[in-house]
C-alpha positions as a Markdown table, in Angstrom:
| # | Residue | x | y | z |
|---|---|---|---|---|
| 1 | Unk | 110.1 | 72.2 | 132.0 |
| 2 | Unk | 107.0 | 74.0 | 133.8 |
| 3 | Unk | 105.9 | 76.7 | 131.7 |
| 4 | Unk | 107.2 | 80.0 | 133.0 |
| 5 | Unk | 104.6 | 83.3 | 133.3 |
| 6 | Unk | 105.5 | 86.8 | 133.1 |
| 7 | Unk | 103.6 | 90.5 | 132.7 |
| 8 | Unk | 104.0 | 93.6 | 131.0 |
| 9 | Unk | 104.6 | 96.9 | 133.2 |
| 10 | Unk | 102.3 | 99.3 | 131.1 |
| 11 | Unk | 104.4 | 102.4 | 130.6 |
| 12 | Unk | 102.5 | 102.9 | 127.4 |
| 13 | Unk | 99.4 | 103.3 | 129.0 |
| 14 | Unk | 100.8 | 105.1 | 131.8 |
| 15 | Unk | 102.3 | 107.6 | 129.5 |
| 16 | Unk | 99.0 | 108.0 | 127.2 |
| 17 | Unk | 96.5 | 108.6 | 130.7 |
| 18 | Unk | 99.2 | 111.2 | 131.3 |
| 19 | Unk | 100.5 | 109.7 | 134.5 |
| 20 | Unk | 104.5 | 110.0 | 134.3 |
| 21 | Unk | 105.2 | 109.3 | 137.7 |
| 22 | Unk | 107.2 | 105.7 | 138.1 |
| 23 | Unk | 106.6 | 104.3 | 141.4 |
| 24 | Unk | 103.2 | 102.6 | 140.4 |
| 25 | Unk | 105.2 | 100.9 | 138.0 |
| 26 | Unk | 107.7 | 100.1 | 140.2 |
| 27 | Unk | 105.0 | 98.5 | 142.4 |
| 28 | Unk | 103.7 | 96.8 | 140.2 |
| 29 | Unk | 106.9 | 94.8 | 139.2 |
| 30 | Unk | 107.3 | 94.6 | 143.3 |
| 31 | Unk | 103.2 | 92.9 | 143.4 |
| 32 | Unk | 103.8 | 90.5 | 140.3 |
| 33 | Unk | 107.0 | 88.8 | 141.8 |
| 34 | Unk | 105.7 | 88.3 | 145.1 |
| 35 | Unk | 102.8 | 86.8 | 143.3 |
| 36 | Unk | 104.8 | 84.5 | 142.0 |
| 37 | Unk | 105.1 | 85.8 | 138.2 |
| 38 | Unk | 108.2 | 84.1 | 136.9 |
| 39 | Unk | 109.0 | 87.5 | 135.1 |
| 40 | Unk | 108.6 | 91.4 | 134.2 |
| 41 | Unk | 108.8 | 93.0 | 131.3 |
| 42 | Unk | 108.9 | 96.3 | 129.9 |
| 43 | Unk | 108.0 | 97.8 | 125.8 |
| 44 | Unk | 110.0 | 100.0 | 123.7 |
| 45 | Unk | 109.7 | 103.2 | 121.7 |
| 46 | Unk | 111.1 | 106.3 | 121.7 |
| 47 | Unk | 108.4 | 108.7 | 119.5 |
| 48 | Unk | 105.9 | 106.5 | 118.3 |
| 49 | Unk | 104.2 | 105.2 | 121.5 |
| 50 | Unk | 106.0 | 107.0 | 123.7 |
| 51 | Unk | 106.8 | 105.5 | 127.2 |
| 52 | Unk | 109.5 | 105.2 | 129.9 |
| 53 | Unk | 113.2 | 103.9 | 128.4 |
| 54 | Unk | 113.1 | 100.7 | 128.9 |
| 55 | Unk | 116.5 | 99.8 | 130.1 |
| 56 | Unk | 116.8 | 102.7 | 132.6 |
| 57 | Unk | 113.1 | 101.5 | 134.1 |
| 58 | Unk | 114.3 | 97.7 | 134.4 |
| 59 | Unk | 117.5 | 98.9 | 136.5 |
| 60 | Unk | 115.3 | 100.4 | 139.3 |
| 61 | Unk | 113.2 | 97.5 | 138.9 |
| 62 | Unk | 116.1 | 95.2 | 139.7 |
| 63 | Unk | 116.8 | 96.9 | 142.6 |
| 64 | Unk | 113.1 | 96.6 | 143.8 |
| 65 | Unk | 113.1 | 92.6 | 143.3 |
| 66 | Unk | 115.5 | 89.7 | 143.6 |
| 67 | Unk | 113.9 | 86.9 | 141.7 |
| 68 | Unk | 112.3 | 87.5 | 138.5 |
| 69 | Unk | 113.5 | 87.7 | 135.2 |
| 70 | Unk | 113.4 | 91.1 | 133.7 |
| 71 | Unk | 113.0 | 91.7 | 129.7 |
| 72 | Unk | 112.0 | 93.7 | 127.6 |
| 73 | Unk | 109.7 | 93.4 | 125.1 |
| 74 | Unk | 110.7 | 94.2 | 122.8 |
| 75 | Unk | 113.6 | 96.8 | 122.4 |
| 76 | Unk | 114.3 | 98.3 | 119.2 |
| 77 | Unk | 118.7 | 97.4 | 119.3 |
| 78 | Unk | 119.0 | 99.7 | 115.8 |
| 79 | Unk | 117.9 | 103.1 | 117.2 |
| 80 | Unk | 120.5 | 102.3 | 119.6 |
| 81 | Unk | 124.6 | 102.3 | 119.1 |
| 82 | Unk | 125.8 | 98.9 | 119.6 |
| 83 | Unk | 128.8 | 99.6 | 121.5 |
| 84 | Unk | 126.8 | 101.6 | 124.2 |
| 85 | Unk | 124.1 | 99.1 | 124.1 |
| 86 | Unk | 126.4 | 96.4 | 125.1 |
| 87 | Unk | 128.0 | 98.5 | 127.6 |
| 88 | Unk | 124.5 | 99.4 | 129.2 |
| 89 | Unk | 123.0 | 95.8 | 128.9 |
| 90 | Unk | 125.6 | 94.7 | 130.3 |
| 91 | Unk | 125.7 | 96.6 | 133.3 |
| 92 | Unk | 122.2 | 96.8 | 133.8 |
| 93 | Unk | 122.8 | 92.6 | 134.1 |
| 94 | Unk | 125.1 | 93.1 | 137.0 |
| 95 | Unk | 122.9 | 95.0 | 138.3 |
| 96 | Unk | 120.2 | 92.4 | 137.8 |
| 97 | Unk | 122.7 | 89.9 | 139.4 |
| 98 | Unk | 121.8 | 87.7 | 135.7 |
| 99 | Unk | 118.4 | 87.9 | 135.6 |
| 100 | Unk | 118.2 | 89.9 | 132.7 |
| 101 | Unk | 116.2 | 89.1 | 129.0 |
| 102 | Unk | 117.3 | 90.9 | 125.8 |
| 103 | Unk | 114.1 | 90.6 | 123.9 |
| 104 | Unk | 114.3 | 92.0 | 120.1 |
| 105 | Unk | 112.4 | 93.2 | 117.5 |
| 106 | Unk | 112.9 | 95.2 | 114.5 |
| 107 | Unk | 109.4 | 97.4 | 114.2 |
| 108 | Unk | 106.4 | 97.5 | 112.7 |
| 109 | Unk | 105.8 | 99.3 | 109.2 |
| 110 | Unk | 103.8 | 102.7 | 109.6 |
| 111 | Unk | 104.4 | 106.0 | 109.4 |
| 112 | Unk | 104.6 | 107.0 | 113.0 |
| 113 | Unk | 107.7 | 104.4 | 113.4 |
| 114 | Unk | 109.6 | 105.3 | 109.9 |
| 115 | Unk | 109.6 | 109.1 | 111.8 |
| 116 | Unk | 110.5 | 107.5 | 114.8 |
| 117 | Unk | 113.7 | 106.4 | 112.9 |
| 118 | Unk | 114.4 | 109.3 | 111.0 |
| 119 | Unk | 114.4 | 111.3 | 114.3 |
| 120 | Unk | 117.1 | 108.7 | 115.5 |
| 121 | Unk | 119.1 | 109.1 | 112.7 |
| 122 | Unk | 118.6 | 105.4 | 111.5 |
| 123 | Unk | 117.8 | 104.8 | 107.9 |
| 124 | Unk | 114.7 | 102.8 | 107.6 |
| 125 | Unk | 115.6 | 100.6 | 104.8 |
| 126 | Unk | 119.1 | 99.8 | 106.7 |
| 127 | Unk | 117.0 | 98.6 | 110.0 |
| 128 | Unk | 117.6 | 94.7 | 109.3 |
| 129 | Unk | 120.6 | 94.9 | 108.4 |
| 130 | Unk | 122.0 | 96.8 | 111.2 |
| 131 | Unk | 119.8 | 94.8 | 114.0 |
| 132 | Unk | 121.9 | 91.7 | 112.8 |
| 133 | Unk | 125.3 | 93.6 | 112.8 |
| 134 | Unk | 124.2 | 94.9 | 116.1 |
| 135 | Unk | 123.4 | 91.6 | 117.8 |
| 136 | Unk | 126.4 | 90.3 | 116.7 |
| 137 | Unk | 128.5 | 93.2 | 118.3 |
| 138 | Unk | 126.6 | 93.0 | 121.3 |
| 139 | Unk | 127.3 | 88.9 | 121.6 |
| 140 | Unk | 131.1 | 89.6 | 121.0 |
| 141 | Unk | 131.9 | 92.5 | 123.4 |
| 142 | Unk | 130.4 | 90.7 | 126.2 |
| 143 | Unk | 132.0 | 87.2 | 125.6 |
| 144 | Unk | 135.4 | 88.2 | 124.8 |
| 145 | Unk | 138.2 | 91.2 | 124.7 |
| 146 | Unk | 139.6 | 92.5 | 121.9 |
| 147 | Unk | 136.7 | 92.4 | 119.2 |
| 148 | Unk | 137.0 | 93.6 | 115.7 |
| 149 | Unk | 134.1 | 93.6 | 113.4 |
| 150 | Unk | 134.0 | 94.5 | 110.0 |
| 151 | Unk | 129.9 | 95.0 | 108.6 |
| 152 | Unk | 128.3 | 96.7 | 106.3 |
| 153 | Unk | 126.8 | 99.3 | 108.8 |
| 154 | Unk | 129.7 | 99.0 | 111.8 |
| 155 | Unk | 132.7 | 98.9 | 112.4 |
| 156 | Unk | 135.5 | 97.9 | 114.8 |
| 157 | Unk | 138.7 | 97.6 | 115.7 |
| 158 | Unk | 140.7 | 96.0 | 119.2 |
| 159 | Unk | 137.3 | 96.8 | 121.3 |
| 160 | Unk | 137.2 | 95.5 | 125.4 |
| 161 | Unk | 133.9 | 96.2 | 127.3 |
| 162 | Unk | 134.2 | 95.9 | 130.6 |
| 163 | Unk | 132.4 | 95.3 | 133.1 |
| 164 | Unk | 130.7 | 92.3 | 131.3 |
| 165 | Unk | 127.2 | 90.7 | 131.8 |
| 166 | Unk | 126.7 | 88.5 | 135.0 |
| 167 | Unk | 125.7 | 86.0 | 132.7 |
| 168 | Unk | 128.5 | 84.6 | 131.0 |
| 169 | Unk | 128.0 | 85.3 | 127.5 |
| 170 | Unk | 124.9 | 87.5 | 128.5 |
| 171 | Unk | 121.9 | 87.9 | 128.9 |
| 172 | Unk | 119.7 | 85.8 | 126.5 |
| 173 | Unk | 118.3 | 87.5 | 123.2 |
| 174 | Unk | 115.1 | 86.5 | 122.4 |
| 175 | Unk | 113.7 | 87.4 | 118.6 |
| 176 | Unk | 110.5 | 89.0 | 118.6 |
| 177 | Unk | 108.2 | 89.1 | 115.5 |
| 178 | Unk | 106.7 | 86.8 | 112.6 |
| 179 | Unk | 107.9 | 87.7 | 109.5 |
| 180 | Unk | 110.6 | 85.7 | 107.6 |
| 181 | Unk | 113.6 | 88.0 | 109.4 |
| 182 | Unk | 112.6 | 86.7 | 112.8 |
| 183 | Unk | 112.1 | 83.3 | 111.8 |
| 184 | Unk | 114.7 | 82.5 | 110.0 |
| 185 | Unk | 117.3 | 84.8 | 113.1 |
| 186 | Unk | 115.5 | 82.6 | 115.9 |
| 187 | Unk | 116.8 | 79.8 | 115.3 |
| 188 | Unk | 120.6 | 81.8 | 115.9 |
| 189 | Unk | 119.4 | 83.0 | 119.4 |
| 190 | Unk | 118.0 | 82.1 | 121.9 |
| 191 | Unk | 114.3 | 82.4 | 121.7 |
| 192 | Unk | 111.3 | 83.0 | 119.6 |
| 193 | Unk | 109.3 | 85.4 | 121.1 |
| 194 | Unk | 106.3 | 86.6 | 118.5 |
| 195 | Unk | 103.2 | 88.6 | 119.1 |
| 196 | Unk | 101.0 | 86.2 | 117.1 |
| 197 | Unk | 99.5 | 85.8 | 115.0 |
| 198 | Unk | 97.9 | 82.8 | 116.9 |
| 199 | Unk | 98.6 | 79.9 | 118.5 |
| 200 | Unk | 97.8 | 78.0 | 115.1 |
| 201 | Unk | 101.1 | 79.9 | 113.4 |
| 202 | Unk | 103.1 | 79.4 | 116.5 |
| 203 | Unk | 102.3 | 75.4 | 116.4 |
| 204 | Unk | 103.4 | 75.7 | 112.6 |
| 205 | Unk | 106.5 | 77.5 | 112.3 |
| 206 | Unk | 108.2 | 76.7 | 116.0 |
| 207 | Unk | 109.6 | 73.2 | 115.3 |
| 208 | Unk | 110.7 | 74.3 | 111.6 |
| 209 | Unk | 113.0 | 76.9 | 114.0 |
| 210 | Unk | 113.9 | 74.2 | 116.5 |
| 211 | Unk | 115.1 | 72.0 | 113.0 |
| 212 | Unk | 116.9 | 74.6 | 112.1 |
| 213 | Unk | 118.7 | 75.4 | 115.3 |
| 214 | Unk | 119.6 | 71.6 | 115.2 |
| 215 | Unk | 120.5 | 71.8 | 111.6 |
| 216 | Unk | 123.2 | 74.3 | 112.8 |
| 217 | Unk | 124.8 | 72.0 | 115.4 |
| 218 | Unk | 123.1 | 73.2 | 118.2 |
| 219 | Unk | 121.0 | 71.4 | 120.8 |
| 220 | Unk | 117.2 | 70.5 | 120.0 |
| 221 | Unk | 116.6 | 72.1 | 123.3 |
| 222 | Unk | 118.6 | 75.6 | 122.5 |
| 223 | Unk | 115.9 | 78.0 | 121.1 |
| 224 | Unk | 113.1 | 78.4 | 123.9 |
| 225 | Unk | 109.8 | 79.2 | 122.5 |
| 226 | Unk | 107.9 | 82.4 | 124.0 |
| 227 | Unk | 105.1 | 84.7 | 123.3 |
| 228 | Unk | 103.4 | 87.7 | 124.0 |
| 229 | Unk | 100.0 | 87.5 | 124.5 |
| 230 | Unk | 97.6 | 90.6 | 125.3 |
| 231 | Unk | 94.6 | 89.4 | 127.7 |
| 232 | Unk | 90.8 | 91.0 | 128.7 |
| 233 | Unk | 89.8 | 89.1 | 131.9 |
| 234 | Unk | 86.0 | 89.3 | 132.5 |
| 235 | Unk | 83.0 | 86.4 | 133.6 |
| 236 | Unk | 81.2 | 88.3 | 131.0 |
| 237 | Unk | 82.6 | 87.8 | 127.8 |
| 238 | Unk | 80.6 | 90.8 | 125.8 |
| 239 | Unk | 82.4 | 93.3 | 128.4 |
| 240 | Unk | 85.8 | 91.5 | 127.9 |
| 241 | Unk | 85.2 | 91.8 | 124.2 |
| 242 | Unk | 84.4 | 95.7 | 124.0 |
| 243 | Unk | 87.7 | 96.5 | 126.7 |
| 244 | Unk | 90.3 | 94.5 | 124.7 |
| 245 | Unk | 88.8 | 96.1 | 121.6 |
| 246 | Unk | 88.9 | 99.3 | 123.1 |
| 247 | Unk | 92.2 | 99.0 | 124.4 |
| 248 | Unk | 93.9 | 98.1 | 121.0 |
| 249 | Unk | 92.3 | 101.0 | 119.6 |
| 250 | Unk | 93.5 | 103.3 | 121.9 |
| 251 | Unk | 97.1 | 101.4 | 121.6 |
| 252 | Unk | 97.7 | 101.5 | 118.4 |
| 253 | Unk | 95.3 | 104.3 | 116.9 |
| 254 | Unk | 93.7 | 101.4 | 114.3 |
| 255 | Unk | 90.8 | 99.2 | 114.6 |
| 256 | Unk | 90.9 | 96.5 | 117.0 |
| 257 | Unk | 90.9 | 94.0 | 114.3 |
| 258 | Unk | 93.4 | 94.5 | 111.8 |
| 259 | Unk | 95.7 | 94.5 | 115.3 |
| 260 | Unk | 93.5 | 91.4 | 116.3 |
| 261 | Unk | 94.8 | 89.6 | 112.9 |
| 262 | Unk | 98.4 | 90.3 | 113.5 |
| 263 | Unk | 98.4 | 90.2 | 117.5 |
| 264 | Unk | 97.4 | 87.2 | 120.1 |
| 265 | Unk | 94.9 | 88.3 | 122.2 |
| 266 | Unk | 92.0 | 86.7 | 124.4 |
| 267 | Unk | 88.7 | 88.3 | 125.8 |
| 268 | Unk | 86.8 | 86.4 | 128.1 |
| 269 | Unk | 86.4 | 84.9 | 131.5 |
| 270 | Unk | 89.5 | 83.5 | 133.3 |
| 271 | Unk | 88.5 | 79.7 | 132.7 |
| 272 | Unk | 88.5 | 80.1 | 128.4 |
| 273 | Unk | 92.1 | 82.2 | 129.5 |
| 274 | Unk | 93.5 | 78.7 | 130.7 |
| 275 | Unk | 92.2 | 76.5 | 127.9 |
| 276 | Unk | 94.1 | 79.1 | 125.2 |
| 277 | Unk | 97.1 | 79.0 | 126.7 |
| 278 | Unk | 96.9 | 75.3 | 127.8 |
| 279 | Unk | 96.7 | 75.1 | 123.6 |
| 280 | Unk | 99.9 | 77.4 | 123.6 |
| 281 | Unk | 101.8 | 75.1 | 125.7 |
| 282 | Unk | 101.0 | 72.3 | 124.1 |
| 283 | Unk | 102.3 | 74.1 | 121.0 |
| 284 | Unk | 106.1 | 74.1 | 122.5 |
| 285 | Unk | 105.5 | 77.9 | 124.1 |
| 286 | Unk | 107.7 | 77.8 | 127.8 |
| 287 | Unk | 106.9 | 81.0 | 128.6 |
| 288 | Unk | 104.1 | 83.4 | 127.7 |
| 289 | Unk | 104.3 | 87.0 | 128.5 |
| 290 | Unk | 100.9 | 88.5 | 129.6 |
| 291 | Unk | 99.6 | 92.3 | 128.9 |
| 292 | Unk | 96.5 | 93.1 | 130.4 |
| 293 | Unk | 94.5 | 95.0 | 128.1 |
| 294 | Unk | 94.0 | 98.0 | 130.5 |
| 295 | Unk | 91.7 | 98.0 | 133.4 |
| 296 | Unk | 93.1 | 97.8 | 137.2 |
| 297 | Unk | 96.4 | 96.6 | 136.7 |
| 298 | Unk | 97.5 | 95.4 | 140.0 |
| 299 | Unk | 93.8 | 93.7 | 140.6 |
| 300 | Unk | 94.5 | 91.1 | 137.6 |
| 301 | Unk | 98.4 | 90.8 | 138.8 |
| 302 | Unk | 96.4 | 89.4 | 141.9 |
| 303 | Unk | 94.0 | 87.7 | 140.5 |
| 304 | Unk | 95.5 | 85.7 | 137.4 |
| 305 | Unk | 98.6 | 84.8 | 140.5 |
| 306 | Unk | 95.8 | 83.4 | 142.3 |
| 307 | Unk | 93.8 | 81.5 | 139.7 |
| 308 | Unk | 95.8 | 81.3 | 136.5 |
| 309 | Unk | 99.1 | 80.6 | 137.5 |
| 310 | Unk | 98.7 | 77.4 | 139.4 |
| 311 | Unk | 96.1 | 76.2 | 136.8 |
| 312 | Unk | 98.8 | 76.2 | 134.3 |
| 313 | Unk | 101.8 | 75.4 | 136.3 |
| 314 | Unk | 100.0 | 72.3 | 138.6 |
């Protein structure tokens, strides 16, 4: 299988340059799949890095294109309730015709995202807990009618959803993150889709996931293996450097290396760009997700189309 390429729309950093509107966006989804991205994807966060919704955004997007996959990436399920998170998901996949990706994560630890969850309503030391229940809700109300389900943070009883997913079974939830919760749920789902640390941990822990999916009876080829990767294209390296850098900072309101340590990034010119990931796909990663770190978006949708894509897909 050819390795599959997709970007991030940056509602973040359309949000923190105080630009709301979302037909740039929009356009930008529009630009990267007649590129020839194989996907689009969009973050999540309600109060803590505020943004667009992500799931409301995707359904305008899906009416914009016809080929691409759309994710997100990742979407926090527990500030969500399951039952109306099934029933949205799945009809934002009709909408989508099936071309939609449930990426999940279940949050970093700082303060800004513990008040996040408090103004939600969702105890923080529940979160894992009910991301599991809620996954397994989710699942169950758009394979089959009449679901009970009996958790320690849900219940139900004689539940049908309809309409369900396009995709039968719906859409595919990929399990964002690196810590032992998302690699030891990966290998349930349907993909591991981590930030990082770097390509070094991904080589490591991604066939002890496959193993485990096999271990469970399922196929060696079940769980796909992802990433998210955040990129600073420039010939001169020192200048790529200082805008990823900057960009992190601005991100995430912490220096650019203690996110550097926990994220995959690359700064540099386009040619060192296609040696890393060349090393990611050689690693077992089928599809890496690209955010540009700032800078003219819809210039490096062009130009990575143009130069990075076919270098990595022959």
């Amino acid at each position: 299988m050819a390795v599959q390429l997709g970007v991030l729309v940056p509602t973040r950093e359309a949000v923190m340059s105080g630009r709301m509107e979302t037909a740039p966006l929009l356009t930008m989804a529009e630009r990267a799949e007649a590129a020839g991205f194989d996907s689009v994807w969009i973050g999540d966060s309600l109060t803590a890095r505020p943004r667009h919704e992500p799931l409301t955004l995707l359904a305008a997007v899906a009416a914009r294109t016809r080929r691409v996959q759309l994710g997100t990436a990742v979407l926090l399920p527990v500030l969500r309730n399951p039952v109306v998170l099934a029933h949205v998901v799945g009809t934002l996949d009709r909408v989508a015709e099936g071309r939609i990706i449930l990426g999940v994560g279940i949050a970093a630890d700082n303060p800004p995202i513990r008040r996040e969850f408090a103004a939600a309503g969702v105890p923080w030391d529940r979160r894992i807990g009910r991301l599991l229940e809620t996954l397994e809700i989710c699942r169950a109300l758009w394979t089959r009618d009449h679901v009970s389900f009996s958790g320690k943070h849900f219940t139900l009883e004689d539940v049908t959803m309809e309409p369900k997913p396009h995709r039968a079974g719906g859409p595919p939830i990929w399990i964002g993150g690196s810590g032992p919760t998302a690699l030891r749920e990966a290998a349930r789902w349907d993909a591991w889709f981590p930030t990082g640390p770097s390509v070094e941990f991904f080589a490591e822990h991604f066939p002890a996931i496959q193993a485990a999916a096999r271990a469970a009876g399922r196929r060696s080829d079940a769980v796909l293996g992802a990433a998210y990767v955040t990129v600073a294209l420039d010939a001169n390296a020192g200048a790529a450097e200082q805008r990823l850098n900057t960009f992190l900072e601005t991100y995430y309101a912490a220096p650019a290396a203690s996110i550097r340590a926990r994220q995959a990034t690359y700064a540099g010119p386009l040619e060192g760009c296609v040696a890393w990931m060349q090393r990611w796909i050689a690693a077992g990663c089928q599809h890496l997700m690209i955010r540009f770190a700032g800078g003219d978006q819809l210039a490096q949708v062009e130009e990575t189309a143009s130069r990075l894509l076919p270098r990595l897909k022959g």
